[in-house]
Amino acid sequence: MAAPRDLAFDPWDPAFLADPYPAYAELREQGRVRYFEPTGQWLVAHHADVSALLRDRRLGRTYLHRFSHEEFGRTPPPPEHEPFHTLNDHGMLDLEPPDHTRIRRLVSKAFTPRTVERLKPYVRRLADDLVAGLVEAGGGDLLRDVAEPLPVAVIAEMLGIPESDRAPLRPWSADICGMYELNPGEEAAARAVRASVEFSDYLRDLIAERRKNPGDDLISGLIAAHDEGDRLTEQEMISTCVLLLNAGHEATVNSTVNGWWALFRHPDQLAALRADHSLVPTAVEELMRYDTPLQLFERWVLDEIEIDGQVIPRGAEIAMLFGSANHDPAVFADPSRLDLTRRDNPHISFSAGIHYCIGAPLARIELAASMTSLLERAPTLRLAAEPVRKPNFVIRGLEGLAVELG
Ligand code: HEM
């Protein structure tokens, strides 16, 4: 797969993946919307457009609430992919109202800023313990030792996944998320299908167990809501749990390591942060803007729209470039500069509109907790080896981040 020659945007080119932001600048200069043949999508790269489209009800994450695949001019997915689609299509992220509204309302109670605020001491303790382990070992892999175990433990704890069952969560999530990359191949699809079957089977059993022995976890809460008002089917419950477990750690892990790698590449900014820990809240936001963890989100055009005179018909697909929107000079002064004191920072990393990240308050607490623990307990932390970037485009991350204490 390769992009047209006149286009700097090439999500299969390692040089683009290493630093996509100059290519985004070129793309923004070329206009507001551009058809991208290799994926059959309309690319939108400006902050104002992405922001408006995320709130535009003529677009949707799915079309299946209004049209069949055939009516929408799309080929149904092959039957062998069915377990992945059944799982994916019943999660709120891939539903539109009224189903989206019903499920989001039930789940959102667990994620209000006030509820999440109560988790702060627990999250901080967890971060301190993980960082203490890293310090004791004289260094290690920031991804494996801190960035990953923290959000996995938090979301697993919230849902009530026993500690002894947690090992496969990361591989299941990684295999399922492979399907969110552009044009995933058959091998990725097979892995995602296998993970979908195993993850669903595991949760079906756990839900049955919680039905017999309820606890004070989120799964028991969803079962109670389901049994009281029949407001969540069993499939929706399974899909909701998988979505929460996957979305609940994937981007947080990547934000942590992308963020620390950016800090190591900007020693002046890291020194300023080390000298003044009160910068943590603006630093968390700026690092999420500077190297955007989720680069692209798609929407289906349910009713014809027009962008800059270009008519985009029903049935088309729009690809919104979050990384580009976050570097748009029309909104961010000096966008390619990492500025941990940046206050006016309306980045779009958590999306906008009805699918705005339900976990944003929790993600912020987790990112701030690990950053503060690392600043306080590992003040001499430094890079031990140049990291290797994951070959993915949509979910932007590193294979690991080797660190040592100076
Ligand atoms: C830095 C970390 C995170 C980032 C960057 C992030 C980003 C996003 C984005 C961009 C979306 C919307 C996608 C779209 O509009 O198509 C989203 C939705 C969602 N996120 Fe997050 N997220 C993060 C952490 C979390 C956490 C910790 C949780 C849960 C515990 C979570 C749960 C969800 C859920 C359930 C949705 C679907 C919401 C809906 O469809 O209404 N996320 N997230």
CSV table of C-alpha atoms and ligand atoms in Angstrom, one decimal:
chain,number,residue,atom,x,y,z
A,1,MET,CA,0.0,0.0,0.0
A,2,ALA,CA,1.4,3.5,-0.9
A,3,ALA,CA,0.0,7.0,-1.0
A,4,PRO,CA,-0.3,9.1,-4.2
A,5,ARG,CA,3.1,10.7,-5.1
A,6,ASP,CA,1.9,14.3,-4.7
A,7,LEU,CA,0.7,13.6,-1.2
A,8,ALA,CA,3.0,13.8,1.8
A,9,PHE,CA,0.5,11.8,3.8
A,10,ASP,CA,1.6,8.2,3.7
A,11,PRO,CA,0.6,6.1,6.7
A,12,TRP,CA,2.6,3.1,5.5
A,13,ASP,CA,5.9,4.9,5.2
A,14,PRO,CA,8.2,4.5,8.2
A,15,ALA,CA,9.6,8.0,7.7
A,16,PHE,CA,6.0,9.4,7.9
A,17,LEU,CA,5.3,7.3,11.0
A,18,ALA,CA,8.5,8.6,12.7
A,19,ASP,CA,7.2,12.1,12.4
A,20,PRO,CA,3.9,12.7,10.7
A,21,TYR,CA,3.5,16.3,11.7
A,22,PRO,CA,5.4,18.0,8.8
A,23,ALA,CA,3.3,16.0,6.3
A,24,TYR,CA,0.1,17.1,8.1
A,25,ALA,CA,1.3,20.7,7.7
A,26,GLU,CA,1.6,20.2,3.9
A,27,LEU,CA,-1.8,18.5,3.8
A,28,ARG,CA,-3.5,21.4,5.6
A,29,GLU,CA,-2.0,23.8,3.1
A,30,GLN,CA,-3.3,21.8,0.2
A,31,GLY,CA,-6.9,22.4,1.2
A,32,ARG,CA,-9.7,21.4,3.7
A,33,VAL,CA,-10.7,18.0,2.3
A,34,ARG,CA,-8.9,15.5,0.0
A,35,TYR,CA,-9.9,12.1,-1.3
A,36,PHE,CA,-7.4,9.4,-0.4
A,37,GLU,CA,-7.6,6.6,-2.9
A,38,PRO,CA,-5.7,3.8,-0.9
A,39,THR,CA,-8.3,3.8,1.8
A,40,GLY,CA,-11.3,5.3,-0.1
A,41,GLN,CA,-11.6,8.0,2.6
A,42,TRP,CA,-11.9,11.8,2.6
A,43,LEU,CA,-9.1,13.2,4.7
A,44,VAL,CA,-9.9,16.2,6.9
A,45,ALA,CA,-6.9,17.8,8.6
A,46,HIS,CA,-7.9,21.2,10.0
A,47,HIS,CA,-8.9,21.6,13.6
A,48,ALA,CA,-12.1,23.7,12.9
A,49,ASP,CA,-13.3,21.0,10.4
A,50,VAL,CA,-12.5,18.0,12.7
A,51,SER,CA,-14.1,19.7,15.6
A,52,ALA,CA,-17.3,20.6,13.6
A,53,LEU,CA,-17.6,17.1,12.0
A,54,LEU,CA,-17.3,15.3,15.4
A,55,ARG,CA,-20.5,17.1,16.4
A,56,ASP,CA,-22.3,16.8,13.1
A,57,ARG,CA,-25.2,14.4,13.3
A,58,ARG,CA,-25.2,13.8,9.6
A,59,LEU,CA,-22.2,11.6,10.3
A,60,GLY,CA,-22.0,8.4,12.4
A,61,ARG,CA,-19.6,5.8,13.7
A,62,THR,CA,-22.0,3.3,12.2
A,63,TYR,CA,-24.7,3.3,9.6
A,64,LEU,CA,-26.3,0.0,10.6
A,65,HIS,CA,-28.9,1.8,12.7
A,66,ARG,CA,-30.3,3.3,9.5
A,67,PHE,CA,-29.2,1.2,6.6
A,68,SER,CA,-28.2,-2.3,5.7
A,69,HIS,CA,-24.7,-2.8,4.2
A,70,GLU,CA,-26.3,-3.1,0.8
A,71,GLU,CA,-28.4,0.0,1.1
A,72,PHE,CA,-25.3,1.9,2.1
A,73,GLY,CA,-23.4,0.6,-0.9
A,74,ARG,CA,-21.0,-1.4,1.2
A,75,THR,CA,-20.0,-5.0,1.2
A,76,PRO,CA,-20.8,-6.9,4.4
A,77,PRO,CA,-17.8,-8.1,6.3
A,78,PRO,CA,-16.9,-11.8,5.5
A,79,PRO,CA,-18.7,-14.3,7.8
A,80,GLU,CA,-15.5,-15.5,9.3
A,81,HIS,CA,-14.9,-12.0,10.8
A,82,GLU,CA,-18.3,-12.2,12.5
A,83,PRO,CA,-17.1,-12.7,16.1
A,84,PHE,CA,-15.1,-9.4,15.9
A,85,HIS,CA,-18.0,-7.4,14.4
A,86,THR,CA,-20.5,-8.8,16.9
A,87,LEU,CA,-18.3,-7.7,19.7
A,88,ASN,CA,-17.3,-4.4,18.2
A,89,ASP,CA,-20.7,-3.4,16.9
A,90,HIS,CA,-22.4,-3.7,20.3
A,91,GLY,CA,-20.1,-1.4,22.2
A,92,MET,CA,-21.1,2.2,22.7
A,93,LEU,CA,-18.3,3.5,20.6
A,94,ASP,CA,-19.7,1.9,17.5
A,95,LEU,CA,-23.4,2.6,18.3
A,96,GLU,CA,-25.4,5.7,17.5
A,97,PRO,CA,-28.5,7.0,19.4
A,98,PRO,CA,-30.8,5.7,20.8
A,99,ASP,CA,-28.7,2.6,21.7
A,100,HIS,CA,-25.6,4.7,22.3
A,101,THR,CA,-27.5,7.1,24.6
A,102,ARG,CA,-28.9,4.2,26.7
A,103,ILE,CA,-25.6,2.4,27.2
A,104,ARG,CA,-23.5,5.6,27.7
A,105,ARG,CA,-26.0,6.8,30.4
A,106,LEU,CA,-25.6,3.5,32.4
A,107,VAL,CA,-21.8,3.4,32.1
A,108,SER,CA,-21.2,7.1,32.6
A,109,LYS,CA,-22.2,7.0,36.3
A,110,ALA,CA,-18.9,5.1,37.0
A,111,PHE,CA,-16.8,7.8,35.2
A,112,THR,CA,-18.1,11.2,36.4
A,113,PRO,CA,-15.3,13.5,37.5
A,114,ARG,CA,-16.6,13.2,41.1
A,115,THR,CA,-16.6,9.3,41.1
A,116,VAL,CA,-13.2,9.2,39.5
A,117,GLU,CA,-11.8,11.8,41.9
A,118,ARG,CA,-12.3,9.2,44.7
A,119,LEU,CA,-10.0,6.8,42.9
A,120,LYS,CA,-7.1,9.4,43.0
A,121,PRO,CA,-5.4,8.1,46.2
A,122,TYR,CA,-5.6,4.5,45.0
A,123,VAL,CA,-4.2,5.4,41.6
A,124,ARG,CA,-1.4,7.4,43.1
A,125,ARG,CA,-0.5,4.6,45.5
A,126,LEU,CA,-0.3,2.2,42.6
A,127,ALA,CA,1.9,4.6,40.6
A,128,ASP,CA,4.2,5.0,43.6
A,129,ASP,CA,4.6,1.3,44.0
A,130,LEU,CA,5.3,0.7,40.4
A,131,VAL,CA,7.8,3.6,40.2
A,132,ALA,CA,9.5,2.3,43.5
A,133,GLY,CA,10.0,-1.0,41.7
A,134,LEU,CA,11.6,0.7,38.7
A,135,VAL,CA,13.9,2.8,41.0
A,136,GLU,CA,14.9,-0.3,43.0
A,137,ALA,CA,15.9,-2.1,39.8
A,138,GLY,CA,18.0,1.0,38.7
A,139,GLY,CA,15.8,1.4,35.6
A,140,GLY,CA,14.0,-0.8,33.2
A,141,ASP,CA,11.3,-0.4,30.6
A,142,LEU,CA,9.0,2.4,31.4
A,143,LEU,CA,6.2,0.9,29.3
A,144,ARG,CA,6.3,-2.6,30.8
A,145,ASP,CA,7.1,-1.5,34.4
A,146,VAL,CA,4.8,1.6,34.8
A,147,ALA,CA,2.9,2.8,31.8
A,148,GLU,CA,1.1,-0.5,31.1
A,149,PRO,CA,0.4,-2.0,34.6
A,150,LEU,CA,-1.1,1.2,36.0
A,151,PRO,CA,-4.1,1.7,33.7
A,152,VAL,CA,-4.6,-2.1,33.3
A,153,ALA,CA,-4.8,-2.6,37.0
A,154,VAL,CA,-7.2,0.4,37.5
A,155,ILE,CA,-9.7,-0.6,34.8
A,156,ALA,CA,-9.5,-4.3,35.8
A,157,GLU,CA,-10.1,-3.4,39.4
A,158,MET,CA,-13.1,-1.2,38.5
A,159,LEU,CA,-14.7,-4.0,36.5
A,160,GLY,CA,-13.8,-6.6,39.1
A,161,ILE,CA,-11.5,-8.8,37.0
A,162,PRO,CA,-9.5,-11.0,39.4
A,163,GLU,CA,-5.8,-10.4,39.4
A,164,SER,CA,-5.0,-13.9,38.4
A,165,ASP,CA,-7.1,-13.5,35.2
A,166,ARG,CA,-5.4,-10.3,34.0
A,167,ALA,CA,-2.5,-11.6,32.0
A,168,PRO,CA,-4.3,-12.2,28.7
A,169,LEU,CA,-6.1,-8.7,28.8
A,170,ARG,CA,-3.2,-6.9,27.0
A,171,PRO,CA,-2.7,-9.4,24.2
A,172,TRP,CA,-6.5,-9.7,23.6
A,173,SER,CA,-6.7,-5.9,23.5
A,174,ALA,CA,-3.7,-5.5,21.2
A,175,ASP,CA,-5.1,-8.2,18.8
A,176,ILE,CA,-8.6,-6.5,18.7
A,177,CYS,CA,-7.1,-3.1,18.2
A,178,GLY,CA,-5.2,-4.3,15.2
A,179,MET,CA,-8.5,-4.0,13.3
A,180,TYR,CA,-8.6,-0.2,13.9
A,181,GLU,CA,-5.6,0.4,11.7
A,182,LEU,CA,-6.1,1.4,8.1
A,183,ASN,CA,-6.8,-1.5,5.7
A,184,PRO,CA,-6.0,-4.4,8.2
A,185,GLY,CA,-5.0,-7.6,6.4
A,186,GLU,CA,-6.3,-11.1,6.8
A,187,GLU,CA,-3.7,-12.0,9.4
A,188,ALA,CA,-4.7,-9.1,11.6
A,189,ALA,CA,-8.3,-10.0,11.1
A,190,ALA,CA,-7.7,-13.6,12.1
A,191,ARG,CA,-5.9,-12.5,15.3
A,192,ALA,CA,-8.7,-10.1,16.1
A,193,VAL,CA,-11.4,-12.8,15.6
A,194,ARG,CA,-9.6,-15.3,17.8
A,195,ALA,CA,-9.1,-12.6,20.6
A,196,SER,CA,-12.8,-11.6,20.3
A,197,VAL,CA,-14.0,-15.2,20.8
A,198,GLU,CA,-11.7,-15.8,23.8
A,199,PHE,CA,-12.3,-12.4,25.4
A,200,SER,CA,-16.1,-12.8,25.0
A,201,ASP,CA,-16.1,-16.4,26.3
A,202,TYR,CA,-14.1,-15.2,29.4
A,203,LEU,CA,-16.5,-12.4,30.1
A,204,ARG,CA,-19.6,-14.5,29.5
A,205,ASP,CA,-18.4,-16.8,32.3
A,206,LEU,CA,-17.4,-14.0,34.6
A,207,ILE,CA,-20.8,-12.3,34.1
A,208,ALA,CA,-22.5,-15.6,34.9
A,209,GLU,CA,-20.4,-15.8,38.1
A,210,ARG,CA,-21.1,-12.2,39.1
A,211,ARG,CA,-24.8,-12.8,38.6
A,212,LYS,CA,-24.6,-15.6,41.3
A,213,ASN,CA,-22.2,-13.7,43.5
A,214,PRO,CA,-22.5,-9.9,43.0
A,215,GLY,CA,-19.8,-7.6,44.2
A,216,ASP,CA,-19.4,-3.8,44.3
A,217,ASP,CA,-17.7,-3.8,40.8
A,218,LEU,CA,-18.9,-2.3,37.6
A,219,ILE,CA,-19.9,-5.6,36.0
A,220,SER,CA,-22.2,-6.4,39.0
A,221,GLY,CA,-23.6,-2.8,38.6
A,222,LEU,CA,-24.3,-3.4,34.9
A,223,ILE,CA,-25.9,-6.8,35.7
A,224,ALA,CA,-28.2,-5.1,38.3
A,225,ALA,CA,-29.2,-2.4,35.8
A,226,HIS,CA,-29.8,-5.1,33.2
A,227,ASP,CA,-31.9,-7.2,35.5
A,228,GLU,CA,-33.9,-4.3,36.8
A,229,GLY,CA,-34.9,-2.7,33.5
A,230,ASP,CA,-33.7,-5.0,30.8
A,231,ARG,CA,-31.7,-2.1,29.5
A,232,LEU,CA,-28.6,-4.0,28.4
A,233,THR,CA,-28.5,-7.2,26.5
A,234,GLU,CA,-25.9,-9.8,27.4
A,235,GLN,CA,-24.0,-9.0,24.2
A,236,GLU,CA,-24.1,-5.3,25.0
A,237,MET,CA,-22.7,-6.1,28.5
A,238,ILE,CA,-19.9,-8.2,27.0
A,239,SER,CA,-19.1,-5.5,24.4
A,240,THR,CA,-19.2,-2.8,27.0
A,241,CYS,CA,-16.7,-4.6,29.2
A,242,VAL,CA,-14.3,-5.3,26.4
A,243,LEU,CA,-14.5,-1.7,25.2
A,244,LEU,CA,-13.9,-0.4,28.7
A,245,LEU,CA,-11.0,-2.8,29.3
A,246,ASN,CA,-9.4,-2.0,25.9
A,247,ALA,CA,-10.1,1.8,25.7
A,248,GLY,CA,-9.3,2.0,29.4
A,249,HIS,CA,-5.7,1.3,28.9
A,250,GLU,CA,-4.5,1.3,25.3
A,251,ALA,CA,-4.3,5.1,24.8
A,252,THR,CA,-3.1,5.8,28.3
A,253,VAL,CA,-0.2,3.4,27.9
A,254,ASN,CA,0.8,5.1,24.7
A,255,SER,CA,0.3,8.7,26.0
A,256,THR,CA,2.6,7.9,28.9
A,257,VAL,CA,5.5,6.6,26.8
A,258,ASN,CA,5.0,9.0,23.9
A,259,GLY,CA,5.0,11.8,26.5
A,260,TRP,CA,8.1,10.7,28.3
A,261,TRP,CA,10.0,10.2,25.1
A,262,ALA,CA,9.0,13.7,24.1
A,263,LEU,CA,10.3,15.0,27.5
A,264,PHE,CA,13.6,13.2,27.0
A,265,ARG,CA,14.0,14.9,23.6
A,266,HIS,CA,13.3,18.3,25.2
A,267,PRO,CA,15.7,18.5,28.2
A,268,ASP,CA,14.8,22.2,28.8
A,269,GLN,CA,11.1,21.3,29.2
A,270,LEU,CA,11.9,18.3,31.4
A,271,ALA,CA,14.2,20.5,33.6
A,272,ALA,CA,11.4,23.1,33.9
A,273,LEU,CA,8.9,20.3,34.9
A,274,ARG,CA,11.4,18.8,37.4
A,275,ALA,CA,11.8,22.3,38.9
A,276,ASP,CA,8.1,22.9,39.2
A,277,HIS,CA,5.8,20.0,39.7
A,278,SER,CA,2.8,22.3,39.6
A,279,LEU,CA,3.2,22.2,35.8
A,280,VAL,CA,1.9,18.6,35.7
A,281,PRO,CA,-1.7,19.3,34.7
A,282,THR,CA,-0.7,21.5,31.7
A,283,ALA,CA,2.2,19.1,30.9
A,284,VAL,CA,-0.3,16.2,30.6
A,285,GLU,CA,-2.5,18.1,28.2
A,286,GLU,CA,0.4,19.4,26.1
A,287,LEU,CA,2.0,16.0,25.8
A,288,MET,CA,-1.3,14.6,24.6
A,289,ARG,CA,-1.5,17.4,22.0
A,290,TYR,CA,2.2,17.3,21.0
A,291,ASP,CA,2.3,13.6,20.1
A,292,THR,CA,-1.3,12.6,19.7
A,293,PRO,CA,-1.9,9.0,20.9
A,294,LEU,CA,-4.8,8.2,18.6
A,295,GLN,CA,-4.1,9.8,15.2
A,296,LEU,CA,-7.2,9.1,13.2
A,297,PHE,CA,-11.0,8.5,13.7
A,298,GLU,CA,-13.5,7.7,11.0
A,299,ARG,CA,-17.1,8.6,10.4
A,300,TRP,CA,-19.6,7.4,7.9
A,301,VAL,CA,-21.6,10.1,5.9
A,302,LEU,CA,-25.2,9.3,6.7
A,303,ASP,CA,-26.6,12.3,4.9
A,304,GLU,CA,-24.8,14.3,2.2
A,305,ILE,CA,-22.5,17.0,3.5
A,306,GLU,CA,-20.4,19.7,1.8
A,307,ILE,CA,-16.9,20.8,2.8
A,308,ASP,CA,-15.3,23.8,1.1
A,309,GLY,CA,-17.6,23.3,-2.0
A,310,GLN,CA,-16.8,19.6,-2.2
A,311,VAL,CA,-20.0,17.5,-2.0
A,312,ILE,CA,-19.4,14.3,0.0
A,313,PRO,CA,-22.3,11.9,-0.6
A,314,ARG,CA,-24.1,9.4,1.6
A,315,GLY,CA,-22.1,6.2,1.9
A,316,ALA,CA,-18.7,8.0,1.9
A,317,GLU,CA,-16.2,7.7,4.7
A,318,ILE,CA,-14.4,10.6,6.4
A,319,ALA,CA,-11.0,10.2,8.1
A,320,MET,CA,-10.4,12.9,10.7
A,321,LEU,CA,-6.7,13.5,11.4
A,322,PHE,CA,-6.5,14.2,15.1
A,323,GLY,CA,-2.7,14.6,15.1
A,324,SER,CA,-3.0,17.2,12.4
A,325,ALA,CA,-5.9,19.1,14.1
A,326,ASN,CA,-3.7,19.2,17.3
A,327,HIS,CA,-0.9,20.9,15.3
A,328,ASP,CA,-3.1,23.4,13.4
A,329,PRO,CA,-1.5,26.9,13.6
A,330,ALA,CA,-5.0,28.4,13.3
A,331,VAL,CA,-5.6,27.2,16.9
A,332,PHE,CA,-2.3,26.6,18.5
A,333,ALA,CA,0.4,29.3,18.6
A,334,ASP,CA,3.8,27.8,17.4
A,335,PRO,CA,2.2,24.3,17.3
A,336,SER,CA,5.5,22.3,16.7
A,337,ARG,CA,6.9,23.7,19.9
A,338,LEU,CA,6.5,21.6,23.1
A,339,ASP,CA,5.4,24.1,25.7
A,340,LEU,CA,4.5,22.5,29.0
A,341,THR,CA,3.1,25.8,30.2
A,342,ARG,CA,0.6,26.1,27.3
A,343,ARG,CA,-2.7,27.1,28.8
A,344,ASP,CA,-4.9,27.8,25.8
A,345,ASN,CA,-4.9,24.1,24.6
A,346,PRO,CA,-8.2,22.9,23.1
A,347,HIS,CA,-6.6,19.7,21.8
A,348,ILE,CA,-8.9,17.1,20.4
A,349,SER,CA,-7.2,14.0,21.7
A,350,PHE,CA,-10.3,12.9,23.6
A,351,SER,CA,-12.6,13.6,20.7
A,352,ALA,CA,-15.7,15.7,20.9
A,353,GLY,CA,-19.5,15.3,20.4
A,354,ILE,CA,-21.5,12.3,21.6
A,355,HIS,CA,-18.5,9.9,21.6
A,356,TYR,CA,-16.3,12.2,23.6
A,357,CYS,CA,-14.0,9.9,25.7
A,358,ILE,CA,-16.0,8.8,28.7
A,359,GLY,CA,-12.7,7.9,30.4
A,360,ALA,CA,-11.1,11.3,30.0
A,361,PRO,CA,-11.3,12.2,33.7
A,362,LEU,CA,-9.8,8.9,34.7
A,363,ALA,CA,-7.0,9.1,32.0
A,364,ARG,CA,-6.0,12.5,33.3
A,365,ILE,CA,-5.7,11.2,36.8
A,366,GLU,CA,-3.7,8.2,35.7
A,367,LEU,CA,-1.3,10.3,33.5
A,368,ALA,CA,-0.8,12.9,36.3
A,369,ALA,CA,-0.2,10.2,38.9
A,370,SER,CA,2.5,8.4,37.0
A,371,MET,CA,4.1,11.7,36.0
A,372,THR,CA,4.2,13.0,39.6
A,373,SER,CA,5.5,9.7,41.0
A,374,LEU,CA,8.2,9.6,38.4
A,375,LEU,CA,9.2,13.3,39.0
A,376,GLU,CA,9.2,12.8,42.8
A,377,ARG,CA,10.7,9.3,43.1
A,378,ALA,CA,12.9,9.1,40.0
A,379,PRO,CA,14.3,12.7,39.6
A,380,THR,CA,17.3,11.5,37.7
A,381,LEU,CA,15.4,9.3,35.2
A,382,ARG,CA,16.9,9.3,31.7
A,383,LEU,CA,16.7,7.5,28.4
A,384,ALA,CA,18.8,4.4,28.3
A,385,ALA,CA,18.3,3.6,24.6
A,386,GLU,CA,16.6,5.0,21.6
A,387,PRO,CA,13.1,3.5,21.5
A,388,VAL,CA,11.5,1.7,18.6
A,389,ARG,CA,8.2,3.0,17.3
A,390,LYS,CA,5.4,0.5,16.8
A,391,PRO,CA,4.6,0.2,13.1
A,392,ASN,CA,1.0,1.3,13.6
A,393,PHE,CA,-0.4,4.6,12.4
A,394,VAL,CA,-3.8,5.0,14.1
A,395,ILE,CA,-2.7,3.9,17.6
A,396,ARG,CA,0.6,5.7,18.0
A,397,GLY,CA,3.0,4.1,20.4
A,398,LEU,CA,6.4,2.7,21.2
A,399,GLU,CA,7.5,-0.9,21.6
A,400,GLY,CA,9.1,0.0,24.9
A,401,LEU,CA,11.0,2.9,26.6
A,402,ALA,CA,14.3,1.8,28.2
A,403,VAL,CA,15.2,4.1,31.1
A,404,GLU,CA,17.9,4.3,33.8
A,405,LEU,CA,18.5,6.4,36.8
A,406,GLY,CA,21.4,8.8,36.5
B,1,HEM,C1,-5.1,9.1,27.2
B,1,HEM,C2,-6.0,8.3,27.2
B,1,HEM,C3,-7.2,8.2,26.3
B,1,HEM,C4,-7.4,8.8,25.1
B,1,HEM,C5,-6.4,9.6,24.3
B,1,HEM,C6,-8.7,8.4,24.7
B,1,HEM,C7,-9.3,8.9,23.5
B,1,HEM,C8,-10.6,8.6,23.1
B,1,HEM,C9,-11.3,9.0,21.9
B,1,HEM,C10,-10.5,9.9,20.9
B,1,HEM,C11,-12.5,8.6,21.9
B,1,HEM,C12,-13.6,8.9,20.8
B,1,HEM,C13,-13.4,8.3,19.5
B,1,HEM,C14,-14.3,8.9,18.5
B,1,HEM,O1,-14.8,10.0,18.6
B,1,HEM,O2,-14.6,8.2,17.5
B,1,HEM,C15,-12.7,7.8,23.1
B,1,HEM,C16,-13.9,7.2,23.4
B,1,HEM,C17,-14.0,6.3,24.5
B,1,HEM,N1,-13.1,6.2,25.5
B,1,HEM,FE1,-11.3,7.0,25.7
B,1,HEM,N2,-9.3,7.7,25.7
B,1,HEM,C18,-8.4,7.5,26.7
B,1,HEM,C19,-8.6,6.8,27.9
B,1,HEM,C20,-9.8,6.2,28.2
B,1,HEM,C21,-10.0,5.5,29.4
B,1,HEM,C22,-9.1,5.5,30.6
B,1,HEM,C23,-11.3,4.9,29.3
B,1,HEM,C24,-12.1,4.1,30.3
B,1,HEM,C25,-11.9,3.8,31.4
B,1,HEM,C26,-11.8,5.2,28.0
B,1,HEM,C27,-13.0,4.8,27.6
B,1,HEM,C28,-13.6,5.3,26.4
B,1,HEM,C29,-14.9,4.8,26.0
B,1,HEM,C30,-15.9,3.9,26.7
B,1,HEM,C31,-15.2,5.5,24.8
B,1,HEM,C32,-16.5,5.5,23.9
B,1,HEM,C33,-17.3,6.7,24.3
B,1,HEM,C34,-18.6,6.7,23.4
B,1,HEM,O3,-18.6,6.2,22.3
B,1,HEM,O4,-19.5,7.4,23.8
B,1,HEM,N3,-10.9,6.0,27.4
B,1,HEM,N4,-11.5,7.8,23.8
